[in-house]
Short mmCIF file of N, CA and C and ligand atoms in Angstrom, two decimals:
data_model
loop_
_atom_site.label_atom_id
_atom_site.label_comp_id
_atom_site.label_asym_id
_atom_site.label_seq_id
_atom_site.Cartn_x
_atom_site.Cartn_y
_atom_site.Cartn_z
N MET A 152 -13.65 -19.39 -17.32
CA MET A 152 -12.70 -18.38 -16.72
C MET A 152 -11.68 -18.96 -15.77
N PRO A 153 -10.44 -18.30 -15.92
CA PRO A 153 -9.32 -18.83 -15.08
C PRO A 153 -9.53 -18.74 -13.39
N THR A 154 -9.02 -19.72 -12.88
CA THR A 154 -9.10 -19.80 -11.44
C THR A 154 -7.72 -19.19 -11.01
N ILE A 155 -7.62 -18.28 -10.04
CA ILE A 155 -6.37 -17.85 -9.34
C ILE A 155 -6.37 -18.19 -7.82
N LYS A 156 -5.06 -18.36 -7.37
CA LYS A 156 -5.01 -18.51 -5.95
C LYS A 156 -3.90 -17.71 -5.39
N VAL A 157 -4.53 -16.76 -4.49
CA VAL A 157 -3.36 -15.72 -3.83
C VAL A 157 -3.32 -15.81 -2.35
N ARG A 158 -2.33 -15.38 -1.99
CA ARG A 158 -2.30 -15.22 -0.45
C ARG A 158 -2.36 -13.63 -0.18
N ILE A 159 -3.21 -13.29 0.48
CA ILE A 159 -3.17 -11.84 0.88
C ILE A 159 -3.35 -11.90 2.51
N ASN A 160 -2.38 -11.19 2.77
CA ASN A 160 -2.27 -10.64 4.42
C ASN A 160 -2.50 -12.03 5.09
N ASN A 161 -1.70 -13.22 4.78
CA ASN A 161 -1.47 -14.47 5.21
C ASN A 161 -2.79 -15.13 5.22
N ARG A 162 -3.89 -14.92 4.37
CA ARG A 162 -5.05 -15.45 4.03
C ARG A 162 -4.95 -16.31 2.75
N GLU A 163 -5.51 -17.32 2.50
CA GLU A 163 -5.59 -17.89 1.06
C GLU A 163 -6.98 -17.60 0.72
N PHE A 164 -7.16 -17.15 -0.78
CA PHE A 164 -8.01 -16.83 -1.58
C PHE A 164 -7.94 -17.51 -2.77
N GLU A 165 -9.15 -18.08 -3.27
CA GLU A 165 -9.17 -18.82 -4.60
C GLU A 165 -10.50 -18.31 -5.22
N HIS A 166 -10.40 -17.76 -6.52
CA HIS A 166 -11.65 -17.29 -7.12
C HIS A 166 -11.45 -17.62 -8.53
N GLU A 167 -12.54 -17.70 -9.36
CA GLU A 167 -12.60 -17.58 -10.77
C GLU A 167 -12.70 -16.17 -11.14
N VAL A 168 -11.83 -15.75 -12.03
CA VAL A 168 -11.69 -14.35 -12.46
C VAL A 168 -11.83 -13.96 -13.90
N GLU A 169 -12.53 -12.99 -14.37
CA GLU A 169 -12.36 -12.41 -15.67
C GLU A 169 -11.05 -12.34 -15.98
N PRO A 170 -10.45 -12.62 -17.09
CA PRO A 170 -9.13 -12.30 -17.50
C PRO A 170 -8.82 -10.98 -17.57
N ARG A 171 -9.86 -10.00 -17.71
CA ARG A 171 -9.42 -8.63 -17.62
C ARG A 171 -9.63 -8.06 -16.42
N LEU A 172 -10.09 -8.95 -15.47
CA LEU A 172 -10.11 -8.01 -14.22
C LEU A 172 -8.82 -7.54 -13.54
N LEU A 173 -8.95 -6.31 -12.96
CA LEU A 173 -7.54 -5.75 -12.50
C LEU A 173 -7.22 -6.22 -11.22
N LEU A 174 -6.04 -6.32 -10.63
CA LEU A 174 -5.72 -6.90 -9.45
C LEU A 174 -6.39 -5.94 -8.35
N VAL A 175 -6.51 -4.65 -8.69
CA VAL A 175 -7.09 -3.83 -7.49
C VAL A 175 -8.40 -4.20 -7.25
N SER A 176 -9.13 -4.48 -8.42
CA SER A 176 -10.69 -4.71 -8.29
C SER A 176 -10.85 -6.11 -7.59
N TYR A 177 -9.67 -7.02 -7.76
CA TYR A 177 -9.80 -8.36 -7.32
C TYR A 177 -9.75 -8.25 -5.74
N ILE A 178 -8.68 -7.23 -5.41
CA ILE A 178 -8.29 -7.20 -3.82
C ILE A 178 -9.62 -6.37 -3.34
N ARG A 179 -10.27 -5.51 -3.88
CA ARG A 179 -11.36 -4.71 -3.05
C ARG A 179 -12.70 -5.47 -3.39
N GLU A 180 -12.95 -6.04 -4.47
CA GLU A 180 -14.46 -6.73 -4.61
C GLU A 180 -14.44 -8.15 -4.24
N ARG A 181 -13.41 -8.86 -4.67
CA ARG A 181 -13.39 -10.31 -4.47
C ARG A 181 -12.87 -10.69 -3.04
N ALA A 182 -11.73 -10.13 -2.76
CA ALA A 182 -11.10 -10.51 -1.32
C ALA A 182 -11.69 -9.56 -0.05
N ARG A 183 -12.47 -8.62 -0.63
CA ARG A 183 -13.32 -7.64 0.17
C ARG A 183 -12.40 -6.76 1.03
N LEU A 184 -11.24 -6.40 0.52
CA LEU A 184 -10.30 -5.67 1.19
C LEU A 184 -10.32 -4.27 0.74
N LYS A 185 -11.16 -3.35 1.69
CA LYS A 185 -11.25 -2.11 0.83
C LYS A 185 -10.45 -0.95 1.23
N GLY A 186 -9.19 -1.33 2.08
CA GLY A 186 -8.27 -0.50 2.27
C GLY A 186 -7.29 -0.12 1.07
N THR A 187 -7.38 -0.84 0.16
CA THR A 187 -6.54 -0.45 -1.04
C THR A 187 -7.54 0.32 -1.88
N HIS A 188 -7.18 1.53 -2.39
CA HIS A 188 -8.11 2.76 -3.00
C HIS A 188 -7.74 2.71 -4.53
N VAL A 189 -8.60 3.12 -5.24
CA VAL A 189 -8.76 3.34 -6.73
C VAL A 189 -8.79 4.80 -6.87
N GLY A 190 -7.70 5.42 -7.26
CA GLY A 190 -7.85 6.91 -7.72
C GLY A 190 -7.78 7.10 -8.97
N CYS A 191 -7.18 6.38 -9.85
CA CYS A 191 -7.35 6.91 -11.32
C CYS A 191 -7.23 5.70 -12.27
N ASP A 192 -6.84 4.40 -11.68
CA ASP A 192 -6.95 3.23 -12.80
C ASP A 192 -5.96 3.37 -13.85
N THR A 193 -5.22 4.42 -13.74
CA THR A 193 -4.27 4.60 -14.83
C THR A 193 -2.74 4.55 -14.61
N GLY A 194 -2.35 4.11 -13.18
CA GLY A 194 -1.07 4.18 -12.94
C GLY A 194 -0.40 5.37 -12.43
N HIS A 195 -1.34 6.47 -12.22
CA HIS A 195 -0.81 7.88 -11.97
C HIS A 195 -0.85 8.11 -10.34
N CYS A 196 -1.86 7.84 -9.54
CA CYS A 196 -2.03 8.31 -8.28
C CYS A 196 -1.16 7.50 -7.24
N GLY A 197 -1.12 6.04 -7.43
CA GLY A 197 -0.43 5.47 -6.29
C GLY A 197 -1.47 4.88 -5.23
N ALA A 198 -2.67 5.19 -5.04
CA ALA A 198 -3.55 4.90 -4.06
C ALA A 198 -3.93 3.44 -4.10
N CYS A 199 -3.56 2.78 -5.06
CA CYS A 199 -3.79 1.20 -5.17
C CYS A 199 -2.52 0.56 -4.85
N THR A 200 -1.65 1.17 -4.23
CA THR A 200 -0.15 0.49 -3.95
C THR A 200 -0.32 -0.49 -2.91
N VAL A 201 0.28 -1.87 -3.36
CA VAL A 201 0.19 -3.03 -2.34
C VAL A 201 1.51 -3.64 -2.57
N PHE A 202 1.89 -4.36 -1.43
CA PHE A 202 3.18 -5.13 -1.55
C PHE A 202 2.74 -6.70 -2.30
N PHE A 203 3.53 -6.66 -3.42
CA PHE A 203 3.37 -7.80 -4.11
C PHE A 203 4.64 -8.75 -4.54
N ARG A 204 4.59 -9.71 -3.91
CA ARG A 204 5.94 -10.67 -3.82
C ARG A 204 6.86 -9.66 -3.21
N GLY A 205 6.57 -9.09 -1.97
CA GLY A 205 7.49 -8.40 -1.34
C GLY A 205 8.03 -6.96 -1.59
N ARG A 206 7.34 -6.58 -3.10
CA ARG A 206 7.74 -5.28 -3.46
C ARG A 206 6.39 -4.25 -3.62
N PRO A 207 6.39 -3.01 -3.60
CA PRO A 207 5.36 -2.23 -3.85
C PRO A 207 5.00 -2.17 -5.43
N ILE A 208 3.71 -2.41 -5.62
CA ILE A 208 3.27 -2.17 -7.04
C ILE A 208 1.94 -1.46 -7.02
N LYS A 209 1.65 -0.89 -8.13
CA LYS A 209 0.55 -0.27 -8.29
C LYS A 209 -0.64 -1.28 -8.81
N SER A 210 -1.61 -1.61 -7.89
CA SER A 210 -2.33 -2.92 -8.37
C SER A 210 -3.33 -2.66 -9.48
N CYS A 211 -3.46 -1.55 -9.99
CA CYS A 211 -4.39 -1.10 -11.00
C CYS A 211 -3.73 -1.45 -12.25
N MET A 212 -2.38 -1.76 -12.33
CA MET A 212 -1.41 -1.92 -13.50
C MET A 212 -1.32 -3.40 -13.70
N LEU A 213 -1.77 -4.23 -12.79
CA LEU A 213 -1.58 -5.73 -13.03
C LEU A 213 -3.33 -6.26 -13.33
N LEU A 214 -3.13 -7.37 -14.21
CA LEU A 214 -4.30 -8.28 -14.24
C LEU A 214 -4.24 -9.17 -13.08
N ALA A 215 -5.32 -9.56 -12.46
CA ALA A 215 -5.69 -10.40 -11.49
C ALA A 215 -5.06 -11.62 -11.73
N VAL A 216 -5.29 -12.25 -13.24
CA VAL A 216 -4.68 -13.51 -13.48
C VAL A 216 -3.06 -13.60 -13.33
N CYS A 217 -2.44 -12.61 -13.55
CA CYS A 217 -1.14 -12.61 -13.39
C CYS A 217 -0.62 -12.57 -11.85
N ALA A 218 -1.54 -12.60 -10.99
CA ALA A 218 -1.23 -12.66 -9.48
C ALA A 218 -1.33 -13.97 -9.06
N ASP A 219 -1.66 -15.03 -9.88
CA ASP A 219 -1.89 -16.29 -9.36
C ASP A 219 -0.72 -16.74 -8.73
N GLY A 220 -0.84 -17.43 -7.43
CA GLY A 220 0.31 -17.83 -6.83
C GLY A 220 0.85 -16.95 -6.10
N ALA A 221 0.77 -15.65 -6.08
CA ALA A 221 1.39 -14.63 -5.35
C ALA A 221 1.01 -14.30 -3.86
N GLU A 222 2.18 -13.72 -3.19
CA GLU A 222 2.03 -13.21 -1.71
C GLU A 222 1.78 -11.78 -1.79
N ILE A 223 0.72 -11.25 -1.07
CA ILE A 223 0.49 -9.83 -1.37
C ILE A 223 0.20 -9.41 0.10
N THR A 224 0.62 -8.24 0.26
CA THR A 224 0.19 -7.55 1.59
C THR A 224 -0.44 -6.12 1.26
N THR A 225 -1.57 -6.07 1.77
CA THR A 225 -2.31 -4.65 1.69
C THR A 225 -2.31 -3.84 2.97
N ILE A 226 -2.61 -2.81 2.99
CA ILE A 226 -2.58 -1.98 4.34
C ILE A 226 -3.37 -2.70 5.61
N GLU A 227 -4.32 -3.43 5.22
CA GLU A 227 -5.04 -4.21 6.49
C GLU A 227 -3.98 -5.19 6.96
N GLY A 228 -2.71 -5.73 6.26
CA GLY A 228 -1.94 -6.58 6.85
C GLY A 228 -0.64 -6.03 7.32
N LEU A 229 -0.61 -4.86 7.34
CA LEU A 229 0.55 -4.17 8.10
C LEU A 229 0.67 -4.25 9.71
N ALA A 230 -0.57 -3.91 10.33
CA ALA A 230 -0.81 -3.82 11.51
C ALA A 230 -0.79 -5.14 12.18
N GLY A 231 -0.20 -5.40 13.56
CA GLY A 231 -0.42 -6.46 14.43
C GLY A 231 -1.23 -6.11 15.39
N GLU A 232 -1.12 -6.36 16.70
CA GLU A 232 -2.08 -5.83 17.70
C GLU A 232 -2.19 -4.31 17.65
N ASP A 233 -1.10 -3.67 17.39
CA ASP A 233 -0.83 -2.16 17.43
C ASP A 233 -0.83 -1.81 15.91
N LEU A 234 -0.94 -0.59 15.79
CA LEU A 234 -0.77 0.04 14.44
C LEU A 234 0.83 -0.14 13.99
N HIS A 235 1.19 -0.45 12.84
CA HIS A 235 2.55 -0.48 12.35
C HIS A 235 3.14 1.07 12.66
N PRO A 236 4.38 1.02 12.85
CA PRO A 236 4.98 2.55 13.43
C PRO A 236 4.82 3.40 12.34
N VAL A 237 4.69 3.02 11.08
CA VAL A 237 4.47 3.97 9.92
C VAL A 237 3.13 4.64 10.10
N GLN A 238 2.15 3.70 10.40
CA GLN A 238 0.71 4.20 10.43
C GLN A 238 0.48 5.01 11.72
N GLU A 239 1.16 4.69 12.78
CA GLU A 239 1.15 5.45 13.91
C GLU A 239 1.75 6.99 13.92
N ALA A 240 2.78 6.96 13.07
CA ALA A 240 3.48 8.28 12.82
C ALA A 240 2.56 9.08 11.88
N PHE A 241 1.82 8.53 10.97
CA PHE A 241 0.84 9.41 10.22
C PHE A 241 -0.29 9.80 11.02
N ARG A 242 -0.77 9.06 11.86
CA ARG A 242 -1.79 9.49 12.66
C ARG A 242 -1.05 10.53 13.72
N ALA A 243 -0.05 10.52 14.24
CA ALA A 243 0.64 11.46 15.21
C ALA A 243 0.92 12.70 14.44
N HIS A 244 1.37 12.72 13.27
CA HIS A 244 1.64 13.92 12.43
C HIS A 244 0.57 14.47 11.83
N PHE A 245 -0.54 14.26 11.92
CA PHE A 245 -1.77 14.62 11.01
C PHE A 245 -1.27 14.50 9.45
N ALA A 246 -0.81 13.38 9.11
CA ALA A 246 -0.52 12.98 7.65
C ALA A 246 -1.73 12.58 6.98
N VAL A 247 -2.80 12.44 7.49
CA VAL A 247 -3.85 12.06 7.08
C VAL A 247 -5.08 13.12 6.97
N GLN A 248 -5.63 13.24 5.99
CA GLN A 248 -6.67 14.29 5.88
C GLN A 248 -7.75 13.39 5.17
N CYS A 249 -8.20 13.46 3.85
CA CYS A 249 -9.30 12.72 3.57
C CYS A 249 -8.89 11.22 3.73
N GLY A 250 -7.65 10.95 3.44
CA GLY A 250 -7.24 9.41 3.77
C GLY A 250 -7.17 8.60 2.51
N TYR A 251 -7.44 9.27 1.30
CA TYR A 251 -7.56 8.50 0.14
C TYR A 251 -6.32 8.02 -0.36
N CYS A 252 -5.22 8.83 -0.21
CA CYS A 252 -3.91 8.37 -0.68
C CYS A 252 -3.20 7.53 0.43
N THR A 253 -3.89 7.48 1.59
CA THR A 253 -2.85 7.03 2.82
C THR A 253 -2.45 5.59 2.61
N PRO A 254 -3.39 4.69 2.39
CA PRO A 254 -2.83 3.43 2.29
C PRO A 254 -1.71 3.17 1.09
N GLY A 255 -1.66 3.86 0.03
CA GLY A 255 -0.62 3.85 -0.71
C GLY A 255 0.61 4.29 -0.24
N MET A 256 0.43 5.40 0.40
CA MET A 256 1.46 6.47 1.00
C MET A 256 2.27 5.41 1.82
N ILE A 257 1.39 4.78 2.70
CA ILE A 257 2.01 4.07 3.82
C ILE A 257 2.81 2.82 3.33
N ILE A 258 2.28 2.05 2.29
CA ILE A 258 3.14 1.11 1.77
C ILE A 258 4.34 1.58 1.13
N SER A 259 4.29 2.69 0.35
CA SER A 259 5.48 3.10 -0.21
C SER A 259 6.40 3.46 0.89
N SER A 260 6.13 4.23 1.93
CA SER A 260 7.01 4.50 2.79
C SER A 260 7.61 3.29 3.58
N CYS A 261 6.69 2.17 3.93
CA CYS A 261 7.29 1.15 4.68
C CYS A 261 8.54 0.43 3.75
N TRP A 262 8.10 0.49 2.48
CA TRP A 262 9.21 0.04 1.32
C TRP A 262 10.58 0.74 1.35
N LEU A 263 10.40 2.17 1.62
CA LEU A 263 11.48 3.18 1.77
C LEU A 263 12.20 2.62 3.23
N LEU A 264 11.72 2.51 4.26
CA LEU A 264 12.18 2.16 5.45
C LEU A 264 12.67 0.83 5.54
N GLN A 265 12.34 -0.25 4.60
CA GLN A 265 12.92 -1.53 4.82
C GLN A 265 14.27 -1.61 4.17
N ASN A 266 14.51 -0.46 3.22
CA ASN A 266 15.76 -0.50 2.43
C ASN A 266 16.62 0.54 2.98
N ASN A 267 16.07 1.68 3.67
CA ASN A 267 16.80 2.80 4.28
C ASN A 267 16.50 3.26 5.45
N ALA A 268 17.20 2.87 6.50
CA ALA A 268 16.68 3.10 7.80
C ALA A 268 16.77 4.52 8.09
N GLU A 269 17.63 5.23 7.61
CA GLU A 269 17.70 6.62 8.02
C GLU A 269 17.67 7.55 6.77
N PRO A 270 16.66 7.66 6.13
CA PRO A 270 16.14 8.50 4.76
C PRO A 270 16.34 9.88 5.08
N ASN A 271 16.88 10.81 4.27
CA ASN A 271 16.92 12.35 4.42
C ASN A 271 15.54 12.64 3.91
N GLU A 272 15.40 13.98 3.76
CA GLU A 272 13.92 14.54 3.25
C GLU A 272 13.75 14.09 1.76
N ALA A 273 14.99 14.37 1.21
CA ALA A 273 14.95 14.23 -0.41
C ALA A 273 14.71 12.60 -0.60
N GLU A 274 15.29 11.74 -0.13
CA GLU A 274 15.03 10.19 -0.16
C GLU A 274 13.47 10.07 0.25
N ILE A 275 13.09 10.66 1.21
CA ILE A 275 11.59 10.33 1.68
C ILE A 275 10.61 10.93 0.41
N ARG A 276 10.89 12.10 -0.14
CA ARG A 276 10.09 12.46 -1.18
C ARG A 276 10.20 11.87 -2.53
N LYS A 277 11.44 11.36 -2.75
CA LYS A 277 11.52 10.62 -3.87
C LYS A 277 10.80 9.07 -3.78
N ALA A 278 10.89 8.53 -2.58
CA ALA A 278 10.19 7.24 -2.20
C ALA A 278 8.56 7.34 -2.48
N ILE A 279 8.03 8.56 -2.15
CA ILE A 279 6.61 8.62 -2.23
C ILE A 279 6.04 9.57 -3.52
N ALA A 280 7.24 9.64 -4.43
CA ALA A 280 6.97 10.55 -5.81
C ALA A 280 5.71 9.88 -6.47
N GLY A 281 5.65 8.54 -6.40
CA GLY A 281 4.67 7.91 -7.25
C GLY A 281 3.02 7.93 -6.51
N ASN A 282 3.05 8.45 -5.45
CA ASN A 282 1.88 8.78 -4.78
C ASN A 282 1.36 10.14 -4.67
N LEU A 283 0.11 10.34 -5.22
CA LEU A 283 -0.26 11.80 -5.27
C LEU A 283 -1.11 11.88 -3.98
N CYS A 284 -1.07 13.17 -3.33
CA CYS A 284 -1.79 13.50 -2.10
C CYS A 284 -2.54 14.86 -2.60
N MET A 285 -3.79 15.10 -2.47
CA MET A 285 -4.54 16.15 -2.90
C MET A 285 -4.61 17.15 -1.66
N CYS A 286 -4.38 16.74 -0.57
CA CYS A 286 -4.73 17.24 0.43
C CYS A 286 -3.80 17.80 1.62
N THR A 287 -2.77 17.27 1.69
CA THR A 287 -1.70 17.45 2.83
C THR A 287 -0.50 18.48 2.71
N GLY A 288 -0.45 18.67 1.35
CA GLY A 288 0.97 19.51 1.01
C GLY A 288 2.12 18.63 1.30
N TYR A 289 2.05 17.33 1.71
CA TYR A 289 3.26 16.42 1.50
C TYR A 289 3.97 16.56 3.02
N GLN A 290 4.22 17.96 3.61
CA GLN A 290 5.31 18.27 4.78
C GLN A 290 4.92 17.22 5.82
N GLN A 291 3.62 17.28 6.11
CA GLN A 291 3.28 16.19 7.29
C GLN A 291 3.33 14.63 7.18
N ILE A 292 3.43 14.31 5.71
CA ILE A 292 3.74 13.00 5.41
C ILE A 292 5.39 12.76 5.42
N VAL A 293 6.04 13.70 5.00
CA VAL A 293 7.59 13.61 5.06
C VAL A 293 7.86 13.64 6.51
N ASP A 294 7.33 14.52 7.31
CA ASP A 294 7.85 14.36 8.73
C ASP A 294 7.26 13.09 9.35
N ALA A 295 6.13 12.61 9.01
CA ALA A 295 5.58 11.18 9.66
C ALA A 295 6.66 10.05 9.37
N VAL A 296 7.14 10.08 7.91
CA VAL A 296 8.07 8.95 7.55
C VAL A 296 9.44 9.14 8.31
N ALA A 297 9.79 10.40 8.51
CA ALA A 297 10.99 10.67 9.19
C ALA A 297 10.90 10.22 10.84
N HIS A 298 9.84 10.52 11.33
CA HIS A 298 9.55 10.08 12.70
C HIS A 298 9.49 8.67 12.86
N ALA A 299 8.93 8.08 11.75
CA ALA A 299 8.65 6.15 11.83
C ALA A 299 10.01 5.92 11.75
N ALA A 300 10.89 6.37 10.94
CA ALA A 300 12.18 5.72 10.96
C ALA A 300 12.99 5.87 12.12
N LYS A 301 12.90 7.01 12.70
CA LYS A 301 13.55 6.99 13.99
C LYS A 301 12.96 5.98 15.23
N GLN A 302 11.75 5.96 15.03
CA GLN A 302 11.04 4.89 15.94
C GLN A 302 11.52 3.50 15.69
N MET A 303 11.49 3.24 14.35
CA MET A 303 12.09 1.83 14.07
C MET A 303 13.56 1.69 14.16
N ARG A 304 14.37 2.77 14.27
CA ARG A 304 15.68 2.54 14.66
C ARG A 304 15.92 2.51 16.18
N GLY A 305 14.78 2.63 16.85
CA GLY A 305 14.71 2.60 18.21
C GLY A 305 15.39 3.88 18.92
N ALA A 306 15.41 5.06 18.02
CA ALA A 306 15.85 6.20 18.71
C ALA A 306 15.02 6.97 19.31
FE1 LIG B 224 -3.57 2.70 -9.28
FE2 LIG B 224 -4.27 5.31 -9.42
S1 LIG B 224 -5.32 3.78 -8.89
S2 LIG B 224 -2.10 4.17 -9.61
FE1 LIG B 225 -6.49 13.30 1.15
FE2 LIG B 225 -3.86 12.60 0.81
S1 LIG B 225 -5.03 12.91 2.44
S2 LIG B 225 -5.44 12.81 -0.83
#
């Protein structure tokens, strides 16, 4: 079996992996980081979204062997001593109900705010279009991202 080395949330991991193992399964089962969720395993729901080499990807769409040498950030890696402003905004705006979609939503939202400090509602909705939420109706999520943007601009 091939051995991979990855850096996740600034920690080094090294494991032998089955060539068919999905990256999301590696993150959850081998690295034991359960914040990244599996909703569909087919690339539709976005629950498995992580930063991979600095960009968001659906980690059920990549084999773990393809991550050898990569830098990955999961939801557990976003917060410092305090919650990340996007996490805090989701909490404050009740943008979390069951929480299943939340890690992926937050990663996608962070990517948006890295690239657009003042997104309008349409831009926010477009940025999270690959993340499905069965609970919130999306409005609280949109409000949370807009609020986080404001906070991050220091407004
Ligand atoms: Fe990856 Fe649904 S679990 S997109
Ligand atoms: Fe339940 Fe989004 S909060 S799926």
